[in-house]
CSV table of C-alpha atoms in Angstrom, one decimal:
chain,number,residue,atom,x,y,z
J,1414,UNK,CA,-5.2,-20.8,-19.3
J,1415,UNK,CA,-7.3,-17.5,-17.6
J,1416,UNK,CA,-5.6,-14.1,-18.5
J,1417,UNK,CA,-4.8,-12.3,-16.1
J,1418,UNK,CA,-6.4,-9.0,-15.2
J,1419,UNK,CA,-5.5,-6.3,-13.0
J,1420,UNK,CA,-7.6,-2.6,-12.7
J,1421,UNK,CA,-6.7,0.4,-10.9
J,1422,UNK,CA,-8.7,2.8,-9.8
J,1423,UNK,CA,-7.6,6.2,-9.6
J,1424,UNK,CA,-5.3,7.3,-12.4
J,1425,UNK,CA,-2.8,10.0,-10.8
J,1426,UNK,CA,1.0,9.9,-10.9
J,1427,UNK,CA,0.6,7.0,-8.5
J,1428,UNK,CA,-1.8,4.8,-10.7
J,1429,UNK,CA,-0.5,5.5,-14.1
J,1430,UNK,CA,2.8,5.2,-13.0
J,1431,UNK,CA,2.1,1.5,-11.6
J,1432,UNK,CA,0.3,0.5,-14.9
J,1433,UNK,CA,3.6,1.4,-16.6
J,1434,UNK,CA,5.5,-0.4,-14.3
J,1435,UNK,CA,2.8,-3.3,-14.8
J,1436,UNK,CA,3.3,-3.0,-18.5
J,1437,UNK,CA,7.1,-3.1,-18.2
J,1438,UNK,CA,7.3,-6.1,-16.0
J,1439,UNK,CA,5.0,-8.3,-18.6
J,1440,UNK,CA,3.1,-9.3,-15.7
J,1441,UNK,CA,-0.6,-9.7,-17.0
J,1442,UNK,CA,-2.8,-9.7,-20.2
J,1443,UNK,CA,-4.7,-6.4,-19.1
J,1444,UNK,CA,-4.8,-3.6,-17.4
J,1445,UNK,CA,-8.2,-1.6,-17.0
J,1446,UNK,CA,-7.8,1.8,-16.0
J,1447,UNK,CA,-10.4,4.0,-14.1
J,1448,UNK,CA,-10.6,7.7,-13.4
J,1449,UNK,CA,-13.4,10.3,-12.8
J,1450,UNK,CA,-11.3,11.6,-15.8
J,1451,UNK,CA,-12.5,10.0,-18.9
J,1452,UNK,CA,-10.5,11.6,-21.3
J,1453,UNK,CA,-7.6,11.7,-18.8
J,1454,UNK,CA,-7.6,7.9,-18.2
J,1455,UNK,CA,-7.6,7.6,-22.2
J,1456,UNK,CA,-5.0,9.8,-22.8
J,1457,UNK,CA,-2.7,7.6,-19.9
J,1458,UNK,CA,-3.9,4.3,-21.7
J,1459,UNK,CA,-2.7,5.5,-25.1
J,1460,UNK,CA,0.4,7.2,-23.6
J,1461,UNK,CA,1.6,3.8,-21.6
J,1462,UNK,CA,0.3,1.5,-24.8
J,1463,UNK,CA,2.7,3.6,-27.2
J,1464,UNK,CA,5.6,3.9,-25.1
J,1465,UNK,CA,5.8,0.0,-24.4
J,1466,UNK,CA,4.7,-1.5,-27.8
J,1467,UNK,CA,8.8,-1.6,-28.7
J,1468,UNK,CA,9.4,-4.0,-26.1
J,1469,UNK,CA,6.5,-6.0,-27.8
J,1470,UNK,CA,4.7,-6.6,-24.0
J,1471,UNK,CA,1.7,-8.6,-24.8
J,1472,UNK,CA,0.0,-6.6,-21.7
J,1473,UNK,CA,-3.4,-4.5,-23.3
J,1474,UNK,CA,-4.5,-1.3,-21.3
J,1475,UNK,CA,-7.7,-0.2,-21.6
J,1476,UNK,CA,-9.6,2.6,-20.0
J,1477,UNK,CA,-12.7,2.2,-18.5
J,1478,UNK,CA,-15.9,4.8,-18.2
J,1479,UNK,CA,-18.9,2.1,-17.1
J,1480,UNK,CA,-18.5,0.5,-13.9
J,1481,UNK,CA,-19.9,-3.0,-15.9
J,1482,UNK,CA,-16.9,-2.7,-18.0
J,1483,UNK,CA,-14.4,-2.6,-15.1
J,1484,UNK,CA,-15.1,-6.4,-14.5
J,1485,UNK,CA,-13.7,-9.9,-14.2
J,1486,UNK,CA,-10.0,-8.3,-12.3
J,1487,UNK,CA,-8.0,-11.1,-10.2
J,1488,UNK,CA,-6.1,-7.5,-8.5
J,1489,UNK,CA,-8.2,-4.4,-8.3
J,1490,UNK,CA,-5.5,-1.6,-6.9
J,1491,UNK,CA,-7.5,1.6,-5.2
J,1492,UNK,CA,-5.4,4.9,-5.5
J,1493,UNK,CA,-8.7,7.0,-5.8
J,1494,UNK,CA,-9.1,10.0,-2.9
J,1495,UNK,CA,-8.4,13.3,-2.6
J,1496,UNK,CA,-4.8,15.0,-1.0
J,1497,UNK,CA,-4.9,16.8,2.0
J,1498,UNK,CA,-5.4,20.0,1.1
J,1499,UNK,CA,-4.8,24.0,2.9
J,1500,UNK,CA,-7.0,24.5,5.3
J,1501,UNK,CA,-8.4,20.9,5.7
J,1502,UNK,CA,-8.2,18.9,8.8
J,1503,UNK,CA,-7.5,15.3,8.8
J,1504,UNK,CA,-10.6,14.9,10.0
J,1505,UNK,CA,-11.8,16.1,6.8
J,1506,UNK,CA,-9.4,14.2,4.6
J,1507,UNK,CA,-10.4,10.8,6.8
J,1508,UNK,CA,-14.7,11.7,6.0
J,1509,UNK,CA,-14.5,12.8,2.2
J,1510,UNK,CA,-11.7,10.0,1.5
J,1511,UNK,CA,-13.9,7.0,3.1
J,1512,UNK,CA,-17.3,8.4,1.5
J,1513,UNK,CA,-15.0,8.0,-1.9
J,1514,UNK,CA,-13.8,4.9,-1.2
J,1515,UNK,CA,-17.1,3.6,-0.6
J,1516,UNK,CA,-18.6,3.9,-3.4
J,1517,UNK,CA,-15.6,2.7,-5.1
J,1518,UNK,CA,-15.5,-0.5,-3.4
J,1519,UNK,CA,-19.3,-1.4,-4.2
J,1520,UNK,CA,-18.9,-0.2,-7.7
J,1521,UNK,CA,-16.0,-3.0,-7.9
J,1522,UNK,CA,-17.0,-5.6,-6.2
J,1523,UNK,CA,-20.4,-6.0,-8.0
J,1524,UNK,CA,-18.3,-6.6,-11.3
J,1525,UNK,CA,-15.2,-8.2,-9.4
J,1526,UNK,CA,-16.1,-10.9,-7.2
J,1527,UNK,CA,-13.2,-13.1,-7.1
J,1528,UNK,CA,-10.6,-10.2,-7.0
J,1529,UNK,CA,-8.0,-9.3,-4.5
J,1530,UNK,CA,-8.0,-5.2,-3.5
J,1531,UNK,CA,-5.1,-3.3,-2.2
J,1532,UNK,CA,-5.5,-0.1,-1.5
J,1533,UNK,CA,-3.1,2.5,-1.3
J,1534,UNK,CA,-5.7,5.8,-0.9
J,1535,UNK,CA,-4.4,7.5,2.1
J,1536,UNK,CA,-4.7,7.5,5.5
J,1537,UNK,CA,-4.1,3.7,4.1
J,1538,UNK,CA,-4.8,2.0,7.6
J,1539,UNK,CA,-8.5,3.3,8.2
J,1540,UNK,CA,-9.1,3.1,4.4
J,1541,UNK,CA,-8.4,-0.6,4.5
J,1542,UNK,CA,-10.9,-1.1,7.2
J,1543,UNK,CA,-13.9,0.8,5.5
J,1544,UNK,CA,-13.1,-1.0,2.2
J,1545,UNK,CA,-14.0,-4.5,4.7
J,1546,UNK,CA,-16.7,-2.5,6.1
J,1547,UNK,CA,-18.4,-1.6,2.8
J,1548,UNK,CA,-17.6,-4.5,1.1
J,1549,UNK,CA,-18.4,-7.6,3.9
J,1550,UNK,CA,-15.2,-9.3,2.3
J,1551,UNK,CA,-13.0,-11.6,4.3
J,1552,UNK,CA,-10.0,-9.7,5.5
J,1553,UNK,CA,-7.3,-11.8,2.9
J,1554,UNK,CA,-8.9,-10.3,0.1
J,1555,UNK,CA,-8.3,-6.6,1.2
J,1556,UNK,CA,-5.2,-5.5,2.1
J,1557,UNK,CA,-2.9,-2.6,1.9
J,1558,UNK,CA,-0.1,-1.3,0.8
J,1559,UNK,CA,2.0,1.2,2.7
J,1560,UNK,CA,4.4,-1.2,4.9
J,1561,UNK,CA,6.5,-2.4,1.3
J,1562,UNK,CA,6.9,1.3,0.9
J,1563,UNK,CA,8.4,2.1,4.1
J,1564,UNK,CA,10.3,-0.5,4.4
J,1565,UNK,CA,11.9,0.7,1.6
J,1566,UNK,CA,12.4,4.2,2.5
J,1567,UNK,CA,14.0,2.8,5.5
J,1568,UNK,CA,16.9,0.4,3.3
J,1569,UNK,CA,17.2,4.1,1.2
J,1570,UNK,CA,18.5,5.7,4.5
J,1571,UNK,CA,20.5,3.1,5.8
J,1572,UNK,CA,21.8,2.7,2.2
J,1573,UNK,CA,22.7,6.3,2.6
J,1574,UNK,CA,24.9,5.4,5.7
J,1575,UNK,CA,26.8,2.0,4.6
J,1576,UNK,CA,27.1,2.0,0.8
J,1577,UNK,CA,24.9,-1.1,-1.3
J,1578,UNK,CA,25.0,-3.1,0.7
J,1579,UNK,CA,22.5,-6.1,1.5
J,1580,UNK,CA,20.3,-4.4,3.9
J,1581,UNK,CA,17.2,-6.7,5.3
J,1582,UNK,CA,14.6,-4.7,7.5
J,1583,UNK,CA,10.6,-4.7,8.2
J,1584,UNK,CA,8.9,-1.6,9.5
J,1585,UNK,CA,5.6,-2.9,11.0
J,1586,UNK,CA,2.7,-0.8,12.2
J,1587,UNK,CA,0.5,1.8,10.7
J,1588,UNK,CA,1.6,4.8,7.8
J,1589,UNK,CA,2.8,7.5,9.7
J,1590,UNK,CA,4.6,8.8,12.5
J,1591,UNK,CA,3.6,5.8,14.5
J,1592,UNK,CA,5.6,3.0,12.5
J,1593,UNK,CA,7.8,0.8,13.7
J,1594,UNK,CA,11.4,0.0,12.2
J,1595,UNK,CA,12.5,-3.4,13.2
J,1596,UNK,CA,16.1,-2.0,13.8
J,1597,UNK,CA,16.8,-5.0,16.0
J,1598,UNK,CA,16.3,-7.4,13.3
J,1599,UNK,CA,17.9,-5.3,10.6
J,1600,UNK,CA,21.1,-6.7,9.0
J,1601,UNK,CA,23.4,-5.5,6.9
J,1602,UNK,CA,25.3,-8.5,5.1
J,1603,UNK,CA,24.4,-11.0,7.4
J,1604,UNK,CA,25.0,-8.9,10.3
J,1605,UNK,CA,23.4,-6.5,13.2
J,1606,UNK,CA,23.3,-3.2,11.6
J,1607,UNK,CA,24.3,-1.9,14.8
J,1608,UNK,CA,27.7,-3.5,13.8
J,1609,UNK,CA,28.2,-0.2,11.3
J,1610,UNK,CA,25.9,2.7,12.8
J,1611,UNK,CA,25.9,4.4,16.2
J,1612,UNK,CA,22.6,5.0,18.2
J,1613,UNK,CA,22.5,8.5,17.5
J,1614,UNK,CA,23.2,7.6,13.4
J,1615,UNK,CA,20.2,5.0,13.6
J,1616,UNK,CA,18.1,7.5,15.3
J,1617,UNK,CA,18.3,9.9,12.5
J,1618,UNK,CA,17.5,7.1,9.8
J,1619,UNK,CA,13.9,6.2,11.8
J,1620,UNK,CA,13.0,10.2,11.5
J,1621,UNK,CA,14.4,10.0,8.4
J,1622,UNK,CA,11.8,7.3,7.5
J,1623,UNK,CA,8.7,8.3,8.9
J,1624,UNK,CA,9.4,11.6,7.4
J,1625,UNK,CA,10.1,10.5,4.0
J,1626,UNK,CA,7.3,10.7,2.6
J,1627,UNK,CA,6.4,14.4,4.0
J,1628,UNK,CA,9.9,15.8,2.3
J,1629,UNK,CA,9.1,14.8,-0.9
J,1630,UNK,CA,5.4,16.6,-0.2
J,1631,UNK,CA,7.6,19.5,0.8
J,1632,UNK,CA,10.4,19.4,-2.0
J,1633,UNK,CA,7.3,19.0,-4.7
J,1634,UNK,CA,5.0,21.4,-3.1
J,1635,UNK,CA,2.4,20.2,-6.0
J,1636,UNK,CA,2.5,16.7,-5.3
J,1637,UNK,CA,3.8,13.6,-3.4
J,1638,UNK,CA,5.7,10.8,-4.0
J,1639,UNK,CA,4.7,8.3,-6.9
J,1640,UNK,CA,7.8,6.0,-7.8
J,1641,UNK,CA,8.4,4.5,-4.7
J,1642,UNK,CA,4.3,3.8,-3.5
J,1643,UNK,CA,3.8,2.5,-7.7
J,1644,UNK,CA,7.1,0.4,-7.7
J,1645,UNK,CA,5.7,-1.2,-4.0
J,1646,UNK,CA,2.5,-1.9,-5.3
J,1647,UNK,CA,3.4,-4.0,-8.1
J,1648,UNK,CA,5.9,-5.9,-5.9
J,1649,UNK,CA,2.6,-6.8,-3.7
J,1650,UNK,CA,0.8,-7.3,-7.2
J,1651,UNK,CA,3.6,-9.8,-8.7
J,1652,UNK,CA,3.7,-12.1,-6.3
J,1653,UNK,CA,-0.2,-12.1,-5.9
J,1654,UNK,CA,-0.1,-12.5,-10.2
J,1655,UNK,CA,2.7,-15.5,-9.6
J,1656,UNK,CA,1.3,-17.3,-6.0
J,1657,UNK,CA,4.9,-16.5,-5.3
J,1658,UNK,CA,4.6,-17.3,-1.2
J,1659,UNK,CA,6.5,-14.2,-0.7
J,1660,UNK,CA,6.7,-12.1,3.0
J,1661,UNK,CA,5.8,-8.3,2.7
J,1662,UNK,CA,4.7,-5.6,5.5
J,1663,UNK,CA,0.9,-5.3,4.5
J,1664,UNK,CA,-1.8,-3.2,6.5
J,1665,UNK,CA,-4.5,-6.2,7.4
J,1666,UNK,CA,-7.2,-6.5,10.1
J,1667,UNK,CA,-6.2,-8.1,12.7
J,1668,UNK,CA,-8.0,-10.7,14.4
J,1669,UNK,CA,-5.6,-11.9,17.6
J,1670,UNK,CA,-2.3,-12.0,16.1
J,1671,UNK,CA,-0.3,-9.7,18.2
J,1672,UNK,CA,-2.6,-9.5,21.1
J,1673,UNK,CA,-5.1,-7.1,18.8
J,1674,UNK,CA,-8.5,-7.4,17.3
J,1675,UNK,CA,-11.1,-5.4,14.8
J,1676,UNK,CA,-8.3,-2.8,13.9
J,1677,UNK,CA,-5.8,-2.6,10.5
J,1678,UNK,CA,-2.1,-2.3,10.9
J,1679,UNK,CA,1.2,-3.0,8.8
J,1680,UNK,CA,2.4,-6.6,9.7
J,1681,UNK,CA,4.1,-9.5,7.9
J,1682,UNK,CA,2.3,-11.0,5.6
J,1683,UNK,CA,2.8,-14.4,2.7
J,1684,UNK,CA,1.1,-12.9,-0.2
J,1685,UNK,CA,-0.1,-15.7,-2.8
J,1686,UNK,CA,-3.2,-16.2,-5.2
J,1687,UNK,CA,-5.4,-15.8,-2.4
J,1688,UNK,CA,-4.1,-12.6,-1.6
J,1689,UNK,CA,-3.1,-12.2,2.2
J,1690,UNK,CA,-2.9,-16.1,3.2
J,1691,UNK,CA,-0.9,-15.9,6.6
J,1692,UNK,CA,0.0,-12.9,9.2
J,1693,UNK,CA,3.5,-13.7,10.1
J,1694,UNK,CA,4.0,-12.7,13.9
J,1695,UNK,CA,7.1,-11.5,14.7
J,1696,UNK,CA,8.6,-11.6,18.1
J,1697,UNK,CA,8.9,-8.4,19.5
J,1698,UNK,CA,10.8,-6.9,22.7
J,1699,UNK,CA,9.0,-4.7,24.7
J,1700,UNK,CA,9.8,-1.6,23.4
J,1701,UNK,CA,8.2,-2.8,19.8
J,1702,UNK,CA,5.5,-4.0,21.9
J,1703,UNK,CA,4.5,-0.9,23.2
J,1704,UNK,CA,5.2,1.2,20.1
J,1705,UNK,CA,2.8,-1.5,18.1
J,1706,UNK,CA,0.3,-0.8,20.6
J,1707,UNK,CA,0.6,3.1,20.3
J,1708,UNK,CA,0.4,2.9,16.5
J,1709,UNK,CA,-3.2,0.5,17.0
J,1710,UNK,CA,-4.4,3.3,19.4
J,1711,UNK,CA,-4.1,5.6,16.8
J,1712,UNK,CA,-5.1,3.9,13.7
J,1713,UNK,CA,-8.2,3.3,16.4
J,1714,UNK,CA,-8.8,6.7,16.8
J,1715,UNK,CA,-9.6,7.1,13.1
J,1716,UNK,CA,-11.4,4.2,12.6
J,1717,UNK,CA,-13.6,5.2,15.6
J,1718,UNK,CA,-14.8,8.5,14.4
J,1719,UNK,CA,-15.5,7.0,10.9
J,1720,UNK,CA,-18.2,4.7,12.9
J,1721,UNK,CA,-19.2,7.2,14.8
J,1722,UNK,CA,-20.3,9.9,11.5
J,1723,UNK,CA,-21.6,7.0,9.9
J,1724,UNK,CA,-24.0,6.6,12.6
């Protein structure tokens, strides 16, 4: 039976946490780990090997400084890029992070060819699309993940409002200010959750939600959030690892479903051994409509003036 591998690329709080979390679950043989940070990555790789060996995982991490040694992965996870720093314009962030992830993505596809990628280097949606770009892949094999994560920020806020409870949501759409809580399809034990919260109530939740991620930036003032983004990667991993046939909110290129084309956005996907293997399309009312469309005009945006500097 072929062991399974997964690398990750980019060893931060983000990555290191994950291959803990990897470790924990007993999902796969190995873990490679890969950082600009040789002695870094090591130190993370002995740190996670020690702390699990008393739960007697059979999962090896290694840490990797050749790019020919970083081979042979069925998941390759990208958490590589820089943070928005003072003084820098998102314009800036979107041009150094996409020169970084392309050099990345050669690196591992040369030594990875039968690997799935999901990338999580921010901002997620247009990073998606230049990994396609530089790599000429088909659009299952490179996904990302940001749509797990805010779907679970959102069931955290509802959660905050009606007790735990069995909340089941999607927020659709691209990472940021332009997703798109499904609050119409939202139950709470089987029913509407506008059953227990007012309009006004649920209003605060959305904001609540796109702004999740941005208070923990503020609260930190060092950092951003790590648990969450780790803990929804390796949901997206497992059932990837286990052909599990399960539905999560995944930024893929669109090539028709929901009336768009040539652009990456958070919709339903069945993740399995061949990584993305169906866009679910949910029926939306008008209002979702038009938000969707909003978000794609935006994500557009980005991915327009990446084409245009690479010109």
């Amino acid at each position: 039976m072929k062991k399974k591998k997964v690398g990750i690329v980019g060893v931060g709080n983000v990555g290191s946490t994950l291959a803990f979390t990897l470790v924990m679950k007993n999902l796969c043989d190995c873990i490679l780990l890969k950082d600009i940070r040789d002695n870094f990555t090591q130190a993370m790789a002995l740190d996670i090997s020690q702390a699990v060996s008393c739960i007697n995982s059979k999962t090896i991490v290694k840490a990797i400084s050749n790019d020919e040694d970083f081979c042979d992965c069925d998941i390759v996870v990208i958490t590589a890029g820089i943070p928005r720093k003072p003084n820098m314009s998102r314009d800036d962030l979107l041009f150094t992070n996409a020169k970084i992830m392309t050099s990345i993505v050669k690196n591992v596809i040369k030594y990875n060819e039968n690997a799935i990628i999901i990338i999580v280097s921010n901002p997620l949606d247009a990073m998606v699309y230049w990994a396609l770009k530089a790599s000429k892949w088909k659009r299952n094999k490179i996904l990302g993940m940001a749509g797990v994560l805010d779907t679970s920020r959102l069931c955290h806020f509802i959660k905050e409002k009606v007790g735990p409870k069995n909340i089941k949501t999607l927020v659709l759409g691209g990472h940021g200010d332009e997703m798109i809580p499904l609050i119409n399809s939202t139950t709470v034990d089987d029913k509407p959750l506008k059953d227990f919260l007012n309009d006004k109530e649920i209003s605060e939740i959305v904001e609540k939600t796109k702004n999740g991620g941005i208070e923990i930036v503020k609260l930190l003032q060092t950092g951003s959030a790590y648990y969450a983004p780790a803990n929804s990667t390796a949901l997206m991993v497992e059932a990837i690892l286990k052909d599990k046939k399960e539905i999560f909110p995944c930024a893929m290129k669109l090539d028709g479903e929901y009336g768009h084309k040539d652009v990456v956005i958070g919709v339903p996907v069945v993740l399995g051994k061949n990584g993305a293997e169906t866009i679910i399309e949910k029926e939306l009312n008008d209002i979702e409509k038009s938000e969707f469309s909003k978000s794609v005009s935006s994500v557009k945006t980005l991915i327009e003036k990446l084409e245009e500097s690479s010109k």
